C-alpha atoms as one frame of an Amber mdcrd trajectory, in Angstrom:
protein
 -16.708 -47.288 -47.968 -14.630 -50.423 -47.157 -11.058 -49.879 -46.029  -9.372
 -52.379 -47.782  -6.236 -52.171 -45.805  -7.834 -53.053 -42.745  -9.559 -55.994
 -44.717  -6.199 -56.937 -45.749  -4.456 -56.915 -42.412  -7.620 -59.153 -40.735
  -7.076 -61.522 -43.190  -3.162 -61.402 -42.474  -3.647 -61.420 -38.896  -5.955
 -64.567 -39.181  -3.142 -66.428 -41.044  -0.300 -65.360 -38.473  -2.427 -66.746
 -35.778  -2.988 -70.052 -37.181   0.812 -70.448 -38.306   2.005 -69.471 -34.635
  -1.213 -71.481 -33.187  -1.938 -68.385 -30.850  -3.989 -68.789 -28.068  -3.799
 -72.729 -27.977  -5.907 -72.755 -31.496  -4.879 -74.013 -34.329  -7.032 -72.292
 -37.093  -8.346 -68.615 -37.009 -10.892 -67.142 -39.173 -11.832 -63.966 -40.383
 -15.243 -63.323 -39.359 -18.495 -61.423 -40.188 -19.942 -60.060 -37.101 -23.099
 -59.640 -38.503 -23.776 -62.327 -41.297 -23.358 -61.287 -44.820 -26.150 -63.920
 -45.193 -28.771 -65.317 -43.199 -32.514 -65.210 -42.937 -33.030 -62.590 -40.422
 -30.182 -60.224 -41.351 -27.611 -59.336 -44.156 -24.524 -57.541 -42.823 -21.990
 -56.031 -45.166 -18.338 -57.171 -46.427 -16.502 -54.281 -44.916 -13.809 -53.596
 -42.319 -15.971 -52.827 -39.565 -17.873 -55.946 -39.674 -14.719 -58.118 -39.571
 -13.230 -59.981 -36.492 -10.537 -62.450 -36.300 -11.905 -65.182 -34.092 -10.643
 -68.989 -33.581 -12.350 -71.059 -35.854 -13.998 -73.457 -33.352 -15.589 -69.971
 -32.158 -16.844 -68.984 -35.718 -18.122 -72.742 -36.508 -20.238 -72.706 -33.723
 -21.623 -68.964 -33.928 -22.455 -70.152 -37.985 -24.790 -67.200 -39.314 -27.180
 -67.111 -36.920 -25.875 -65.047 -33.848 -24.636 -61.369 -34.227 -24.046 -58.626
 -31.345 -27.325 -56.674 -30.063 -29.491 -59.711 -31.699 -33.216 -59.208 -31.112
 -34.469 -62.242 -28.833 -37.087 -64.273 -30.242
């Protein structure tokens, strides 16, 4: 149920973007859209739960926010 080819592509893309400093960002991360560990939700380590984003955005997001997150 996880496409390992696409998962490897995401990690490769993050490395390439970091090496080229794409978009003015020095470091890029592979981020889990829905956090794998959180007090409120548990996402999966699958290709459709990964995105490549600048590290600053990922660090700001931490594991507290995800799309369609219910409001308190």
